[in-house]
């Protein structure tokens, strides 16, 4: 296993949190993991991104420059990072917020209207958790229940009341199936 | 008739102060008060950069010598680590009111439970008589050869008045070394300041108007007269803050 | 096996300090080390310790001086511009022979610079953290686990030698999260008969002082301190070597840069270039002897830093002209790209003397 994950979006979309969950999922399985955020003014409303490595071998460089899993949550991040994905990478993006410019034929594309699904389920701000549910269905980093309990354990004390909303968002993402052309690996 | 004894609060080391300088008297008052309050063996002194830099040899208690102006910060570290110890700083005007203004103001506003003895003689003594933050308008110094021109060099700082506005300050008094009655009052003030600390009431400071015959270019007697005639009118004596009954917190 | 936590480098610094018996922390906010202070503000009250936000870095380092003079284990933390402000106090602390631990989570300079990771404070840390003849012990962690080990060691060694210790990290090491397991080892505080505790009428007053007006006395004091430095150099030098045994090109890098360099060395090996990595863990004392020993087997050195080239001077001093020493660096908050380091390795391999047989 050698996941080099890059997650990018707006500050406030839970980009760093999403990364932490993925790193923790790797740690739970005894993998080598690292998590590296962008920091500074980005955290206060601009774009945010973080690098997550989950690997069987020692992680030398924690900065993910060429992800094999790319998760994009806003338009500017699409423009900035789509070219960085390794050939053969899995690219997830929030199709509610992003109109993909340019195409890459050498990567697996996994669009999901994460923000739209979150909105429909009344959990407007949990697009990232919808995305996590979908991602886990496509790339089973960890068994679903274990992953979800890890997610709820990571919710801070002040946001405990949002556990149910997180479950709703997570399940909705997990259950999402793309209309055509994209078969999930899990089902394959 | 009572005999005059060396106080146990001071060591037997002869001080290096110039003839007629009142640092020695102020040292003695502190030594006496610490002895009378029976806290000497549990006292840490923080000495400055300036004429009193070698005071660690004179006070008969554990001492640390602080960087210029930083004595209140050093004392904060000591006091936080040893809350039961009596901690005081001994600082001159350049140390406390110029380079160390921030440390002074913030120790006071934190209500840091320490005692500051502030010796104001309106000049930099150790470096040979340059303008101090407390140098009076018109006063001649090495760096104000025509007298302090407030248009160019600004005005003196009145620290007691300034610090008295801060909520963390529990006891602030200005005293003077120019006469025996004033020295008696000074001792009472120093005692009160240390008592304030012992009672855990907050920051205490005694500003002591002192002489510098050498750099003022005066005889010791004229210097005392100059304190009375020039300094006291600009720096009025008295208690500027007293929250020793209620404490600051 | 102890439980592993996922922790930020900055948080690990703080937790490791508390586990090392540090109960006093004086700080002032500055990016990218703020989590150290935030963590301390939360944790110190739980262990009956003191967290105090000072009015400035200048005040904070002097509070450290005060607390350290009572014999307490004490720490402060800042980032590059803040460390410059602390340098006055650090000189006094060194001159007072006081133990303490200082953290520099480096950002880009000079001036206000930027907030992204940098290693441009190497000269400051190893050569000039204040006026006068003195050194600090300087530790450069390259990962979060190593932070916890080095912080504990820094406290112990600082106590033992009465020499302040600096942890030289950077924004990347401070901000990243990695799994950490805290060792169960307890701290080894030294006896401190010199500490200011009040003489209790049991001894003569203890004095902590840095003024020595007699040149002979001051010279003697400094020489005595340098004898301790010699003993630190002899006993406390640390480095890590990877694949250096048969390396034609040895990359020398520390901290965050060593992480990227490691990836580049692996990539070079995949391309058939015999590259290795030499990573100093103590920057002062510098592992010069271990590095010089590599001159026997390697053909060229490549120093990689997040600066315009500072540690490279220590590499050249150690190598002493016996082999070529190349340099590759990025600065201003930029982190070198592994491909660029790989290119530099390739070019160093080509420039290396080819005719020598090992």
Coordinates of C-alpha atoms in Angstrom, one line a residue, chain B:
Chain B
X1 CA 21.4 55.5 73.1
X2 CA 21.1 52.7 70.4
X3 CA 24.2 51.6 68.7
X4 CA 24.6 51.6 64.9
X5 CA 25.0 48.1 63.5
X6 CA 25.6 46.7 60.1
X7 CA 22.3 45.1 59.0
X8 CA 22.4 41.4 58.4
X9 CA 20.5 42.2 55.2
X10 CA 23.8 43.3 53.6
X11 CA 27.0 41.5 53.3
X12 CA 30.3 42.9 54.5
X13 CA 31.5 43.7 51.0
X14 CA 32.4 47.4 50.7
X15 CA 30.2 49.0 48.0
X16 CA 31.7 50.6 44.9
X17 CA 29.4 53.6 44.9
X18 CA 30.7 57.1 44.6
X19 CA 31.0 59.3 47.7
X20 CA 27.7 60.9 48.5
X21 CA 25.6 58.6 46.3
X22 CA 22.4 57.5 48.1
X23 CA 22.4 53.9 46.6
X24 CA 24.1 52.7 49.8
X25 CA 21.3 54.2 52.0
X26 CA 18.7 52.5 49.8
X27 CA 20.5 49.2 50.0
X28 CA 20.6 49.5 53.7
X29 CA 16.9 50.2 54.0
X30 CA 16.1 47.1 51.9
X31 CA 18.5 45.0 54.0
X32 CA 16.9 46.2 57.2
X33 CA 13.3 45.6 56.0
X34 CA 14.1 42.1 54.7
X35 CA 15.7 41.3 58.1
X36 CA 12.9 42.8 60.1
X37 CA 10.3 40.9 58.1
X38 CA 12.4 37.8 58.6
X39 CA 12.3 36.9 54.9
X40 CA 16.0 37.4 54.0
X41 CA 16.8 33.6 53.9
X42 CA 14.0 33.1 51.4
X43 CA 14.6 36.1 49.3
X44 CA 15.8 36.3 45.7
X45 CA 17.1 39.7 44.5
X46 CA 17.2 40.6 40.8
X47 CA 19.8 43.3 40.1
X48 CA 20.0 45.5 37.0
X49 CA 22.5 46.8 34.5
X50 CA 23.6 50.2 35.7
X51 CA 25.3 51.5 38.8
X52 CA 23.7 48.8 40.9
X53 CA 24.9 46.0 38.7
X54 CA 27.1 44.6 41.4
X55 CA 24.5 44.7 44.1
X56 CA 24.5 40.9 44.0
X57 CA 27.6 41.2 46.1
X58 CA 26.0 43.5 48.7
X59 CA 22.5 42.0 49.4
X60 CA 22.8 39.1 51.8
X61 CA 20.5 36.9 49.8
X62 CA 20.5 34.8 46.6
X63 CA 20.7 37.1 43.6
X64 CA 20.6 37.0 39.8
X65 CA 21.9 39.7 37.6
X66 CA 19.4 40.5 34.7
X67 CA 20.0 41.9 31.2
X68 CA 19.5 45.6 30.9
X69 CA 15.9 46.5 31.6
X70 CA 14.7 42.9 31.9
X71 CA 14.7 42.6 35.7
X72 CA 10.9 42.5 36.0
X73 CA 10.7 39.7 33.5
X74 CA 13.5 37.8 35.2
X75 CA 11.8 38.4 38.5
X76 CA 8.5 37.1 37.0
X77 CA 10.3 33.8 36.1
X78 CA 11.8 33.5 39.6
X79 CA 8.5 34.3 41.3
X80 CA 6.4 31.9 39.1
X81 CA 8.9 29.1 39.9
X82 CA 9.2 30.0 43.6
X83 CA 5.8 31.6 44.6
X84 CA 6.7 31.4 48.3
X85 CA 10.0 33.3 47.9
X86 CA 10.3 37.1 48.4
X87 CA 11.4 38.5 45.0
X88 CA 12.5 42.0 44.4
X89 CA 14.2 43.9 41.6
X90 CA 16.5 46.9 42.1
X91 CA 16.6 49.1 39.1
X92 CA 17.8 52.5 37.9
X93 CA 15.9 55.0 35.7
X94 CA 17.5 54.0 32.4
X95 CA 16.9 50.3 33.2
X96 CA 13.3 50.6 34.4
X97 CA 12.0 53.6 32.5
X98 CA 13.8 53.4 29.1
X99 CA 15.1 50.1 27.9
X100 CA 12.9 48.1 30.3
X101 CA 9.7 50.1 30.1
X102 CA 7.7 47.2 28.5
X103 CA 8.9 44.7 31.1
X104 CA 8.0 47.1 33.9
X105 CA 4.6 48.0 32.6
X106 CA 3.6 44.4 31.9
X107 CA 4.9 43.0 35.2
X108 CA 2.8 45.7 36.8
X109 CA -0.3 45.1 34.7
X110 CA -0.1 41.3 35.3
X111 CA -0.2 42.1 39.0
X112 CA 3.0 40.1 39.3
X113 CA 3.5 39.6 43.0
X114 CA 7.0 41.1 43.2
X115 CA 8.5 44.3 44.6
X116 CA 10.3 46.8 42.5
X117 CA 12.8 49.3 44.0
X118 CA 13.2 52.0 41.4
X119 CA 16.1 54.4 41.9
X120 CA 15.5 57.6 40.0
X121 CA 18.5 60.0 39.9
X122 CA 17.7 61.6 36.6
X123 CA 20.9 60.5 34.9
X124 CA 22.8 57.5 33.5
X125 CA 25.5 57.1 36.2
X126 CA 27.4 54.0 35.1
X127 CA 28.1 55.1 31.6
X128 CA 29.2 58.6 32.8
X129 CA 26.3 60.9 32.9
X130 CA 24.1 60.8 29.8
X131 CA 20.4 61.8 29.6
X132 CA 18.0 59.5 31.3
X133 CA 14.3 59.1 30.6
X134 CA 13.8 61.0 33.9
X135 CA 16.3 63.8 33.2
X136 CA 14.6 67.1 34.0
X137 CA 13.9 69.7 31.3
X138 CA 16.9 72.0 31.0
X139 CA 19.1 69.5 32.9
X140 CA 22.7 69.4 31.6
X141 CA 24.1 66.0 30.9
X142 CA 26.8 64.6 28.6
X143 CA 24.2 64.1 25.9
X144 CA 22.2 67.2 26.6
X145 CA 25.2 69.6 26.8
X146 CA 22.9 72.7 26.5
X147 CA 20.4 71.3 28.9
X148 CA 17.5 68.9 28.0
X149 CA 15.5 70.6 25.3
X150 CA 12.1 69.0 25.4
X151 CA 11.4 69.9 21.8
X152 CA 14.3 67.7 20.7
X153 CA 14.6 65.2 23.5
X154 CA 11.0 65.0 24.7
X155 CA 9.8 65.1 28.3
X156 CA 10.7 63.1 31.4
X157 CA 8.7 60.0 32.3
X158 CA 6.8 59.9 35.6
X159 CA 6.7 56.2 36.2
X160 CA 4.8 56.1 39.5
X161 CA 2.0 58.1 38.0
X162 CA 1.9 55.9 34.9
X163 CA 2.0 52.6 36.7
X164 CA -0.6 53.7 39.2
X165 CA -3.2 53.7 36.4
X166 CA -2.8 49.9 36.0
X167 CA -5.2 47.5 37.6
X168 CA -2.4 45.1 38.5
X169 CA -0.5 47.6 40.6
X170 CA -1.2 47.2 44.3
X171 CA 1.2 49.6 45.9
X172 CA 3.0 52.5 44.3
X173 CA 4.8 55.2 46.3
X174 CA 7.4 57.8 45.5
X175 CA 9.9 58.7 48.2
X176 CA 13.2 60.6 48.4
X177 CA 16.6 60.4 50.0
X178 CA 17.1 64.1 50.4
X179 CA 16.5 64.3 54.2
X180 CA 16.3 62.1 57.3
X181 CA 12.6 62.4 57.6
X182 CA 12.2 61.5 53.9
X183 CA 14.6 58.5 54.5
X184 CA 12.4 57.4 57.3
X185 CA 9.3 57.6 55.1
X186 CA 11.2 55.7 52.4
X187 CA 11.9 52.8 54.8
X188 CA 8.2 52.6 55.7
X189 CA 7.3 52.6 52.0
X190 CA 9.8 49.8 51.3
X191 CA 8.4 47.8 54.2
X192 CA 4.9 48.4 53.0
X193 CA 5.8 47.3 49.5
X194 CA 7.4 44.0 50.7
X195 CA 4.4 43.4 53.0
X196 CA 2.2 43.8 50.0
X197 CA 4.0 41.0 48.3
X198 CA 4.0 38.8 51.4
X199 CA 0.3 39.2 51.6
X200 CA 0.0 38.2 47.9
X201 CA -1.7 41.4 46.9
X202 CA 0.1 42.1 43.6
X203 CA 2.7 44.4 42.1
X204 CA 4.4 46.9 44.4
X205 CA 6.9 49.6 43.5
X206 CA 8.8 52.2 45.5
X207 CA 10.3 55.0 43.4
X208 CA 13.2 56.5 45.3
X209 CA 14.5 60.0 44.2
X210 CA 18.3 59.6 44.6
X211 CA 21.4 61.6 44.0
X212 CA 24.3 61.4 41.6
X213 CA 26.8 64.0 42.8
X214 CA 29.6 62.7 40.4
X215 CA 27.6 63.1 37.2
X216 CA 25.6 66.0 38.4
X217 CA 28.9 67.8 39.1
X218 CA 27.9 68.7 42.7
X219 CA 29.0 68.2 46.2
X220 CA 26.9 65.6 48.0
X221 CA 25.2 68.3 50.1
X222 CA 24.3 70.3 47.0
X223 CA 23.1 67.2 45.4
X224 CA 20.6 66.6 48.2
X225 CA 19.5 70.2 47.9
X226 CA 19.0 69.7 44.1
X227 CA 16.7 66.7 44.8
X228 CA 14.7 68.9 47.1
X229 CA 14.5 71.9 44.9
X230 CA 14.4 70.5 41.4
X231 CA 13.4 66.9 41.5
X232 CA 10.6 66.8 44.1
X233 CA 8.6 69.5 42.4
X234 CA 8.7 67.5 39.1
X235 CA 8.3 64.2 40.8
X236 CA 6.0 64.8 43.8
X237 CA 6.3 62.5 46.7
X238 CA 3.5 60.4 48.0
X239 CA 1.4 57.2 47.6
X240 CA 0.1 56.9 44.1
X241 CA -1.7 53.6 44.5
X242 CA -2.8 51.6 47.5
X243 CA -4.9 48.5 47.0
X244 CA -3.1 46.7 49.8
X245 CA -6.3 46.1 51.8
X246 CA -8.4 44.6 48.9
X247 CA -5.7 43.3 46.7
X248 CA -5.7 43.7 42.9
X249 CA -7.5 40.4 42.0

